[in-house]
Structures are given as structure tokens and as C-alpha cells.
mmCIF file of C-alpha atoms in Angstrom:
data_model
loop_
_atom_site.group_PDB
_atom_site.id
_atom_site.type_symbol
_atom_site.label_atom_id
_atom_site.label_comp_id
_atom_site.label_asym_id
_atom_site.label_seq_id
_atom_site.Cartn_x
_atom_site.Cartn_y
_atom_site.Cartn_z
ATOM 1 C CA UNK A 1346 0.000 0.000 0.000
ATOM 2 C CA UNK A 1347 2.794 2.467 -0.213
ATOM 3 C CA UNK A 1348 1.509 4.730 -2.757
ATOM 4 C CA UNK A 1349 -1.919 4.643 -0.576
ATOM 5 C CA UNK A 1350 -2.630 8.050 1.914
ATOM 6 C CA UNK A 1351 -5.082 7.407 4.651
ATOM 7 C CA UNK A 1352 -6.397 9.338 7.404
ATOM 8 C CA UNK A 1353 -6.980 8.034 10.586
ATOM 9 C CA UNK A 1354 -8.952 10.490 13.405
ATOM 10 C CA UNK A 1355 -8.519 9.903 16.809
ATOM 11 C CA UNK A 1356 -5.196 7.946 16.545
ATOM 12 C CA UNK A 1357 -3.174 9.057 19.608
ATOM 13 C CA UNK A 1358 -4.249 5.343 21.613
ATOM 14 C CA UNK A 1359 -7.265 3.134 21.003
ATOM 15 C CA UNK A 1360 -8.415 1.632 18.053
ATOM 16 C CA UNK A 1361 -7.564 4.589 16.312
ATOM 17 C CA UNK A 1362 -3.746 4.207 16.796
ATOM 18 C CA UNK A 1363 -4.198 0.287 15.966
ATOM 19 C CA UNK A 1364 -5.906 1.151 12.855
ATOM 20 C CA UNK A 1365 -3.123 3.802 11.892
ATOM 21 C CA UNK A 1366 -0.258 0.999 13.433
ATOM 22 C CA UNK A 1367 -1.790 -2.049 10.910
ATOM 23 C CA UNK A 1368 -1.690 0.612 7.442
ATOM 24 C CA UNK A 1369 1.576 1.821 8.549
ATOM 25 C CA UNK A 1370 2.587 -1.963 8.615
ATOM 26 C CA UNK A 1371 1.116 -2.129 5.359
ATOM 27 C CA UNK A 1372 3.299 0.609 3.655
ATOM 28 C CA UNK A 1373 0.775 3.721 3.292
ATOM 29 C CA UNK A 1374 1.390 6.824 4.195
ATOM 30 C CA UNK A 1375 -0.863 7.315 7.308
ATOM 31 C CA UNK A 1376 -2.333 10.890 8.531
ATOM 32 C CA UNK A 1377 -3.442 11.253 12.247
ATOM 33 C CA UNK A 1378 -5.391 13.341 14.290
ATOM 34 C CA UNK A 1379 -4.953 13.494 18.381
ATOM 35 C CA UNK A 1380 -5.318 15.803 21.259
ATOM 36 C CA UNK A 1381 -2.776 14.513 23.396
ATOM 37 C CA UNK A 1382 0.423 15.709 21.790
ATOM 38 C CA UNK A 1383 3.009 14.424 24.747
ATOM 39 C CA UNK A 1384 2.041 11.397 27.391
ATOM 40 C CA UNK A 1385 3.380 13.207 30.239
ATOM 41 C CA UNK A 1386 0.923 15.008 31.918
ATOM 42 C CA UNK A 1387 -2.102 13.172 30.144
ATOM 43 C CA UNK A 1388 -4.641 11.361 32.340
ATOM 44 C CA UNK A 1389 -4.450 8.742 29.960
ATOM 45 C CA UNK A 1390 -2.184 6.000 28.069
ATOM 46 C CA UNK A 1391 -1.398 6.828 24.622
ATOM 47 C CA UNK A 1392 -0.015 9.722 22.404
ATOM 48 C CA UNK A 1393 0.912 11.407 19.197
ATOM 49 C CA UNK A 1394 4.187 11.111 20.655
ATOM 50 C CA UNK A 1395 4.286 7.720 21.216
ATOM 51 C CA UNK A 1396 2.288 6.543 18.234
ATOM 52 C CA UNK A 1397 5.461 8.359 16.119
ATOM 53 C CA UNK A 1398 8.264 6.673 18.289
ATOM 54 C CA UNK A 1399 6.260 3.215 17.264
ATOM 55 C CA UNK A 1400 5.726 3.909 13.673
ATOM 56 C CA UNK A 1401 9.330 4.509 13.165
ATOM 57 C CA UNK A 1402 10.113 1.201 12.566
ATOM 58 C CA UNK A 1403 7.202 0.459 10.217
ATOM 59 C CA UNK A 1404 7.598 1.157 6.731
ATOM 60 C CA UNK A 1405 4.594 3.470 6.070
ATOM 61 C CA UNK A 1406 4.819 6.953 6.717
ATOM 62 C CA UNK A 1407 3.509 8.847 9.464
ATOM 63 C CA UNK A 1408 2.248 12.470 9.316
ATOM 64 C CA UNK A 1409 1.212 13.585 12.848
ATOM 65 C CA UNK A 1410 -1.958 17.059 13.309
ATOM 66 C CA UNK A 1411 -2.347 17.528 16.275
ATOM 67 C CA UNK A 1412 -5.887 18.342 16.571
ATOM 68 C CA UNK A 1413 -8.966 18.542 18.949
ATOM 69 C CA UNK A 1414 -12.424 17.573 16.884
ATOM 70 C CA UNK A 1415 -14.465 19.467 18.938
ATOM 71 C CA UNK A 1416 -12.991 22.995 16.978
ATOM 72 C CA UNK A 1417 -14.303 22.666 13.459
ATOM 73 C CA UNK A 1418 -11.197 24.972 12.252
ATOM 74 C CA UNK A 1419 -9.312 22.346 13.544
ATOM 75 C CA UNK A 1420 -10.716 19.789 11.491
ATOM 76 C CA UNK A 1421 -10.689 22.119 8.563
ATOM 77 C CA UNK A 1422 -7.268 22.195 8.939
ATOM 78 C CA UNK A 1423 -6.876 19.274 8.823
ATOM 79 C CA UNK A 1424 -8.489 18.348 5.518
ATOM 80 C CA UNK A 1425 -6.749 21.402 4.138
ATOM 81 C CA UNK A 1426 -3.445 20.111 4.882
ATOM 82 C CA UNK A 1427 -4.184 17.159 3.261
ATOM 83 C CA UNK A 1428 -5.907 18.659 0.063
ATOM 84 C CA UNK A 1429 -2.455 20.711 0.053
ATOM 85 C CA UNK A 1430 -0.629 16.584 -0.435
ATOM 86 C CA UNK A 1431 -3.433 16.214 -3.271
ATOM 87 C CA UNK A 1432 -4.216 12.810 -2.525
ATOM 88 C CA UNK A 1433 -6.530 10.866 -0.103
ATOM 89 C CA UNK A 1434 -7.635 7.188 -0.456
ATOM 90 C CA UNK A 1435 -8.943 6.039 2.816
ATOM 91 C CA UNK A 1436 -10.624 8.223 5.566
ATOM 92 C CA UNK A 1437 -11.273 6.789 8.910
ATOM 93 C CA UNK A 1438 -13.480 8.179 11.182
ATOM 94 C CA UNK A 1439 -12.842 6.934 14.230
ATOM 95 C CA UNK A 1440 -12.444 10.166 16.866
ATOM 96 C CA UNK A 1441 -14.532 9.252 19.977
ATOM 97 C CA UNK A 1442 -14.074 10.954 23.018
ATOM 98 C CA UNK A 1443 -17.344 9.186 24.453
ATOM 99 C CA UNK A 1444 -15.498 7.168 26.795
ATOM 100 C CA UNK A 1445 -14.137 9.767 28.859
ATOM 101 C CA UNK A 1446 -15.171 10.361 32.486
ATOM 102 C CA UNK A 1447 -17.308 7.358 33.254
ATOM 103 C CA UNK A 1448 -16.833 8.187 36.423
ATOM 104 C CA UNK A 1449 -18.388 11.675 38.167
ATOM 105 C CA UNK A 1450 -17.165 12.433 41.889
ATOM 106 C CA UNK A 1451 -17.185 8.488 42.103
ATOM 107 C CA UNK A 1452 -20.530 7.863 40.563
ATOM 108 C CA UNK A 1453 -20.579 5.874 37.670
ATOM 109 C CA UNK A 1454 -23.157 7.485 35.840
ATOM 110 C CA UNK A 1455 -22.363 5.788 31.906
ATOM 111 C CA UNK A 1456 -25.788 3.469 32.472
ATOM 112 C CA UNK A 1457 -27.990 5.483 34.420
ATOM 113 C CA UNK A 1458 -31.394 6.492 32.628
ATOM 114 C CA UNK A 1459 -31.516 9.422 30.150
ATOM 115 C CA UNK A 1460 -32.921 12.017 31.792
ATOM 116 C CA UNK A 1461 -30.114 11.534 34.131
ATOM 117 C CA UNK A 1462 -27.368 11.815 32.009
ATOM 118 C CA UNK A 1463 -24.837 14.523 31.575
ATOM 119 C CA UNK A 1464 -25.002 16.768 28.854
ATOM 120 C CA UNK A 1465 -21.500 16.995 28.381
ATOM 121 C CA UNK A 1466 -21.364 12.826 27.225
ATOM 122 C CA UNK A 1467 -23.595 14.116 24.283
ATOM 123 C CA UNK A 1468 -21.844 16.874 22.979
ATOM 124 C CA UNK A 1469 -18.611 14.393 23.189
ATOM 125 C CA UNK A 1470 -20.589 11.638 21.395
ATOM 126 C CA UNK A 1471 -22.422 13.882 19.039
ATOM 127 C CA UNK A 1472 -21.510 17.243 18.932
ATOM 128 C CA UNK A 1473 -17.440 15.868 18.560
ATOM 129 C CA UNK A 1474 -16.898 12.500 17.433
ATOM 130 C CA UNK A 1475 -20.275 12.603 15.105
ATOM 131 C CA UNK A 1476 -20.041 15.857 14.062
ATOM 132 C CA UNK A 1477 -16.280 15.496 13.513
ATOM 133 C CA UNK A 1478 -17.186 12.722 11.142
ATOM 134 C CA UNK A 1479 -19.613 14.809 9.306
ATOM 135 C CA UNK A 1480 -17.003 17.476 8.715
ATOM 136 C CA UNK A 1481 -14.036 15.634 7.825
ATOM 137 C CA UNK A 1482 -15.622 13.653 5.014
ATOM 138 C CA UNK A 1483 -17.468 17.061 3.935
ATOM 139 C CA UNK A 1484 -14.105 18.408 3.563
ATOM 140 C CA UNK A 1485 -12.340 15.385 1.759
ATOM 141 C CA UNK A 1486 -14.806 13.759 0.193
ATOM 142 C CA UNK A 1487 -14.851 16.559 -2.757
ATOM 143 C CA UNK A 1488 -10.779 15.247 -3.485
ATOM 144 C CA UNK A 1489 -12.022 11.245 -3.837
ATOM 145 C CA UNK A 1490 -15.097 12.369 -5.915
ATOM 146 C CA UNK A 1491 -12.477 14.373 -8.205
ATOM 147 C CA UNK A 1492 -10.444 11.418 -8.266
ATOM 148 C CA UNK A 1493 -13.205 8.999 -8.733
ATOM 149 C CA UNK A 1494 -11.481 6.803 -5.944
ATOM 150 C CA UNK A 1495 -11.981 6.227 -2.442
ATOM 151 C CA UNK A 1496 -13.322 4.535 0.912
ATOM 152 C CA UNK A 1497 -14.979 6.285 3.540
ATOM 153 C CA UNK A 1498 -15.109 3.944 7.187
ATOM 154 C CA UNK A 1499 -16.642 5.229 9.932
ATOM 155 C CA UNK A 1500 -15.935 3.172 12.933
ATOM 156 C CA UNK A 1501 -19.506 2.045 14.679
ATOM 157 C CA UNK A 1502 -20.511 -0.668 17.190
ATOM 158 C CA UNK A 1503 -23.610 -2.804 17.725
ATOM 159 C CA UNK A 1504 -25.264 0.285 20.284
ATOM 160 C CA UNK A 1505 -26.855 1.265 17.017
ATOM 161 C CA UNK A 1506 -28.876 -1.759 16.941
ATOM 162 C CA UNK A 1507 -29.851 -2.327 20.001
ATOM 163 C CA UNK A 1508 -29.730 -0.931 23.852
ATOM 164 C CA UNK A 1509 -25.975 -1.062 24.917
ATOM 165 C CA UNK A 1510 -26.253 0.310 28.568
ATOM 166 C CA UNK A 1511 -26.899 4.087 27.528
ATOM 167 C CA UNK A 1512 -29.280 6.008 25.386
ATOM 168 C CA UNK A 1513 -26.490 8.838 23.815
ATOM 169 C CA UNK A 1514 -23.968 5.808 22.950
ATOM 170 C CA UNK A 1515 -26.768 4.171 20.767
ATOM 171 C CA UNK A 1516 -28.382 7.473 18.995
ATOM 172 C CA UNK A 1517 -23.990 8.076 17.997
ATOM 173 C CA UNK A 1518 -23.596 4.847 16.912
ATOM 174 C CA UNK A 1519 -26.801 4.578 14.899
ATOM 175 C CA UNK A 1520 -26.205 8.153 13.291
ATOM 176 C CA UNK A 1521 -23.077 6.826 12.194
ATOM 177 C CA UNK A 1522 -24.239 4.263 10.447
ATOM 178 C CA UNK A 1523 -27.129 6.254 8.538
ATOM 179 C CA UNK A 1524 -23.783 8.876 7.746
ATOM 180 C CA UNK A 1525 -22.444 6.117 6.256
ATOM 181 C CA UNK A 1526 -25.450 4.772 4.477
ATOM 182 C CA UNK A 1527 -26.674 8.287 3.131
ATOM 183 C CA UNK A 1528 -22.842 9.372 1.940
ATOM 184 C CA UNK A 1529 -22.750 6.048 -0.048
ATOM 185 C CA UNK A 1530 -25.553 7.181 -1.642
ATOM 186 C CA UNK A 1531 -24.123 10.496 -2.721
ATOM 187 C CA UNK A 1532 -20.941 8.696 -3.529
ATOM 188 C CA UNK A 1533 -22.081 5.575 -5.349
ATOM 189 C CA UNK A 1534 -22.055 7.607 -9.113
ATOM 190 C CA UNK A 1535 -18.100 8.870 -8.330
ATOM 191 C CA UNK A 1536 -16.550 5.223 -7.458
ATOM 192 C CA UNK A 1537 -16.323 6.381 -3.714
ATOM 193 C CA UNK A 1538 -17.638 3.657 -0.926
ATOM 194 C CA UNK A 1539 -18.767 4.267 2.283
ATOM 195 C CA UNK A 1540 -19.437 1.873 5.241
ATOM 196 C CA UNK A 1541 -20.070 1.268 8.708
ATOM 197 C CA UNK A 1542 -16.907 -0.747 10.390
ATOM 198 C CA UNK A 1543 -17.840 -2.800 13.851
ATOM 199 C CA UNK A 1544 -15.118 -3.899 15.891
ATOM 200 C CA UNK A 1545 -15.859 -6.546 18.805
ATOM 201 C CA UNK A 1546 -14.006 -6.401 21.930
ATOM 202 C CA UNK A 1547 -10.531 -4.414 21.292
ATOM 203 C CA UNK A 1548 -7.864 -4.416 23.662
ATOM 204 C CA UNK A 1549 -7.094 -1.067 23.614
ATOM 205 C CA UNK A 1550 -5.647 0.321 26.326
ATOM 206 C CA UNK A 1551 -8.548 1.496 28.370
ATOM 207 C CA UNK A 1552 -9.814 -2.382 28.687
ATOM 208 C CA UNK A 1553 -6.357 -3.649 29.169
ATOM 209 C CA UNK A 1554 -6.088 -1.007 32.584
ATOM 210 C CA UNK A 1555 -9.402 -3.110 32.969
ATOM 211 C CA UNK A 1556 -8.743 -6.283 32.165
ATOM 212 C CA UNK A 1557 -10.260 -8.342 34.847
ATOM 213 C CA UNK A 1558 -13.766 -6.878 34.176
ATOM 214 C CA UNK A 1559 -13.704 -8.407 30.214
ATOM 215 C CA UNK A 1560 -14.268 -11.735 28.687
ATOM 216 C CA UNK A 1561 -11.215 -11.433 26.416
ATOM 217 C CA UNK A 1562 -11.128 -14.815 25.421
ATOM 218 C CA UNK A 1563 -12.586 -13.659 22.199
ATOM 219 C CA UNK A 1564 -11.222 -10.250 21.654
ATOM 220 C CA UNK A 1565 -8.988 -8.518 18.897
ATOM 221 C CA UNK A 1566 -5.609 -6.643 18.877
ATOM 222 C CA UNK A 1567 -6.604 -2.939 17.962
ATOM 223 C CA UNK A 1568 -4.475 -3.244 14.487
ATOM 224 C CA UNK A 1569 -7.106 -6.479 13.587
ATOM 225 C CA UNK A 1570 -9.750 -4.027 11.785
ATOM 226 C CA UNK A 1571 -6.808 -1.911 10.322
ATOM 227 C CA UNK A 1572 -5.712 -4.736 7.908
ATOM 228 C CA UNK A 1573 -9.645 -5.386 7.231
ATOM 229 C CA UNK A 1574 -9.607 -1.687 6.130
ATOM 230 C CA UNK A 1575 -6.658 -2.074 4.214
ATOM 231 C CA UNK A 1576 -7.793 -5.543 2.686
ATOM 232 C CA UNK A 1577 -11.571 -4.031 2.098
ATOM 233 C CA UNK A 1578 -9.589 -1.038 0.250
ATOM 234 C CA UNK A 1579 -7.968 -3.771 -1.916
ATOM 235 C CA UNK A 1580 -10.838 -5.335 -2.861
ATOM 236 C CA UNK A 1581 -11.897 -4.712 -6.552
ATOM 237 C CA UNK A 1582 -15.799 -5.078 -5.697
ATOM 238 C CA UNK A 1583 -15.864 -2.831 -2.804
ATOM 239 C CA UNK A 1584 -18.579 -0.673 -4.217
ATOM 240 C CA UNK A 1585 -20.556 -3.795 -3.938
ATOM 241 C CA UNK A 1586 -20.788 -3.513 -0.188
ATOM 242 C CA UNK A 1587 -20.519 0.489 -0.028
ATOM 243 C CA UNK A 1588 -23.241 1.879 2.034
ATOM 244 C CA UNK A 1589 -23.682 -1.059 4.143
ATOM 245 C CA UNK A 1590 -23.195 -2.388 7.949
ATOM 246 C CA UNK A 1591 -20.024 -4.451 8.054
ATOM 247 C CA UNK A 1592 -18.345 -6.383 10.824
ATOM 248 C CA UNK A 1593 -14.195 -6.951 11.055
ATOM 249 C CA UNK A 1594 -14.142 -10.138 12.021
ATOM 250 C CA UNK A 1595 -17.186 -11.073 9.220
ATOM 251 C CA UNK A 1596 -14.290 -9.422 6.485
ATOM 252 C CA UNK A 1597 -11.668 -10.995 7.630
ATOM 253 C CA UNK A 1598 -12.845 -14.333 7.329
ATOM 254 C CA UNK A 1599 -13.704 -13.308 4.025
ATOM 255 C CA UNK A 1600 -10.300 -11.653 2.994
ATOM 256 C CA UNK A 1601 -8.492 -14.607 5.056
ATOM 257 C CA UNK A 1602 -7.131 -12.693 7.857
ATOM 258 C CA UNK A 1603 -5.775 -13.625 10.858
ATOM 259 C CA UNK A 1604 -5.493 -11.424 14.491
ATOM 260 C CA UNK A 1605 -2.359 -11.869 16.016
ATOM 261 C CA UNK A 1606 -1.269 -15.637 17.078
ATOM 262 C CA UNK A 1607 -3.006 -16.417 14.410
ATOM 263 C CA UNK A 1608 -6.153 -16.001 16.313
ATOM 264 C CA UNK A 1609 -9.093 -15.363 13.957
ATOM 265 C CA UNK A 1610 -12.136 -13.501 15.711
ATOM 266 C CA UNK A 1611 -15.255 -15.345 16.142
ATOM 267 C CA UNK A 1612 -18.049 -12.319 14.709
ATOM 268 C CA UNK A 1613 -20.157 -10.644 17.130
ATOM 269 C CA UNK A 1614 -23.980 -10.879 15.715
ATOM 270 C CA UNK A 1615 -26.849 -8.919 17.474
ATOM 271 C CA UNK A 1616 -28.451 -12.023 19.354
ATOM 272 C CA UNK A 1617 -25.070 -11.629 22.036
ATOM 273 C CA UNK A 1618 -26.266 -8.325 22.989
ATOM 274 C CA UNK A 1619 -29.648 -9.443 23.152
ATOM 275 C CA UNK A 1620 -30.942 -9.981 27.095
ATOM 276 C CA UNK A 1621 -31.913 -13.431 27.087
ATOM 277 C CA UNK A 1622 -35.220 -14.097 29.033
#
């Protein structure tokens, strides 16, 4: 993939970094977004920083903006950068900063009802990472539509489906899959796809810290779905599944991937988050 450029947001830890970690592996040259610029200081693992000193050895190339979603001239930015390298294959939209602060004054308030939840989980959920979707691919989209080339991913999750343990997590998953759906349809006449990716359990750093609360017995490595995005940009009948619902582990089967070990993901379907009676 080394004459491919991708875009990864939200790739300072998470499955953001793993996605940017598995094309870099692959040989494209790999864009990033990220608020945390330096670990020290951070309240959290992971970093621009960091991501760089591990992508040295990898034989993509790394282009670091640091950049917080929730400032649209930020994101504009951004894409302008970019449009500056006139080139963009692959845009993931991954930014999600609706796992932070789980946690108030040691309440756990993530699956309380509603009308009890904090307003400041939906403009992270919605009025960043979804939003932030919207206006990087409104940006960039225009170069893949010129080119008559491109994938569009943005990274989703099962919540859309069904309940997942809180109402904001589901109406941000689900409007990312209709994004998905509706640009597809926009795109479909240019040669552009767009798709809703669905990870299953990723052990990012967040559930490592948490490890003994997770079944990880069936879990992926956070650069798994970065080689299904690089394998589903590879595939000559792409369009054929643009605009749809996808799941990683579902493509790699298909594209005959395996996680590392040589572990191969058994796919999450919607009966597992299902309450059984």
C-alpha cells in the first residue's frame, strides 16, 4: 500500500492508533489526528508522541496534526493540509471521546437512565466525534469524488442496533451508520464507498487497565480491523458492499485474515447483545 494516503482520526491510543499501526505496517502513508500531543501530563495511556516513536520502525509513513475535533477549524485544517498533499484514499473516522469520564465524583453514571445523564457525554458523542465525522468527510470527500477513488469507514458498534447500557452511545452509533449509508448514496455515481466498520471487543488500552472486568477470550488486537480496512480497500468489488453495515471479524474471514497468534475472531452478531429471558 505504499503509494496509498489514509487518514486516521482519533489515533493518539485506542483503536484509532491500531488502525493507523496495521496501514503503517502495510506501507501507506498514514495521517493522524490526536489531542494529546506528549504522554506526560495526560490522564491517559497513549499519544501522538508515542504513536510516532512506534511507527518509526514500520515502513509506512507517518504524518502527525495535532488536533482537537471538537474545533471545526481544527478539522478544517486538517483536511486542508491534506488537500495541500493532493491525494486521499482512505478516511477513517474513528475520533470518539465518548469514553471519557465514566466516572463523576465516584458515581458511575455511563448506564444510568436518560434524563439523568450529563449533557457533556452528548456533545462528546455527538456534537465531537459525530459531528467530527460529518465534517471531515465534507471536507475530503470533494478530493475522492475528483479522483473517482476512495473509501470512507466510519468506525460504529452494535449500540446502534440495540440498547448497549446508555441512550447517547446508541443514537452516535446509529447516526453513524445512517452517515455512512446516506454518503454512499451520494458517492455511489463517483466510485467512492462508504461503510459502517464494527469492531468486537478491542484491547485497547482502556480495557487492558481493565482487564479483569472483560471476557477477552474472544477479543482482537486494535491493528485487527486496520488490515480489514486495508484488505476491504484492496478489494476490486468494494462498491458492492458500499453503504452497508459491516463487521471486522465477518471481512476478515472473508479476505483470510488472521489477528495476532493467528487467532481469527469469532463475529459478534446482534443475538449476544440481546438480554436473554
Amino acid at each position: 500500500m505504499k503509494d496509498v494516503v489514509a487518514l486516521v482520526t482519533g489515533a493518539s491510543r485506542g483503536v484509532g492508533r491500531g488502525i493507523a499501526l496495521a496501514l503503517l505496517e502495510e506501507g501507506a502513508v498514514v495521517h493522524v489526528t490526536g489531542r494529546t500531543r506528549f504522554e506526560a501530563g495526560s490522564e491517559r495511556i497513549g499519544s501522538l508522541q508515542s504513536l510516532e516513536a512506534e511507527a518509526a520502525e514500520l515502513p509506512g509513513t507517518l504524518v502527525i496534526h495535532q488536533c482537537d475535533h471538537r474545533d471545526d477549524a481544527d478539522t478544517e485544517a486538517v483536511a486542508a493540509a491534506i488537500r495541500t498533499g493532493g491525494q486521499l484514499d482512505i478516511l477513517v473516522n474513528n475520533a470518539w471521546p465518548g469514553y471519557e469520564r465514566m466516572e463523576e465524583d465516584g458515581a458511575f453514571t455511563w448506564p444510568r437512565p436518560f434524563w439523568e445523564q450529563p449533557v457533556w457525554r452528548w456533545e462528546a458523542m455527538i456534537g465531537t466525534a459525530l459531528r467530527a465525522a460529518f465534517i471531515t468527510s465534507r471536507a475530503l470527500a470533494p478530493m475522492m469524488v475528483a479522483a473517482r477513488s476512495g473509501l470512507i469507514v466510519n468506525i460504529s458498534f452494535w449500540a446502534a442496533q440495540t440498547y448497549e447500557g446508555n441512550a447517547i452511545y446508541g443514537i452516535a452509533k446509529a447516526g453513524a451508520d445512517k452517515m455512512a449509508a446516506d454518503f454512499a448514496h451520494d458517492l455511489r455515481s463517483s466510485n467512492v464507498a462508504a461503510v459502517s466498520l464494527y469492531p468486537g471487543l478491542v484491547r485497547t488500552e482502556a480495557v487492558m487497565q481493565n482487564a479483569q472486568y472483560f471476557d477477552l477470550s474472544n477479543s482482537e488486537s486494535p491493528a485487527f480491523i486496520g488490515h480489514v480496512i486495508a484488505a476491504l480497500w484492496r478489494d476490486p468489488e468494494r462498491m458492492q458492499k458500499s453503504g452497508r453495515v459491516l463487521i471486522a471479524a465477518d471481512l476478515a474471514r472473508d479476505y483470510d485474515i488472521a489477528d495476532i497468534g493467528g487467532y481469527r475472531p469469532v463475529p459478534l452478531r446482534l443475538e449476544d447483545f440481546t438480554p436473554k429471558n
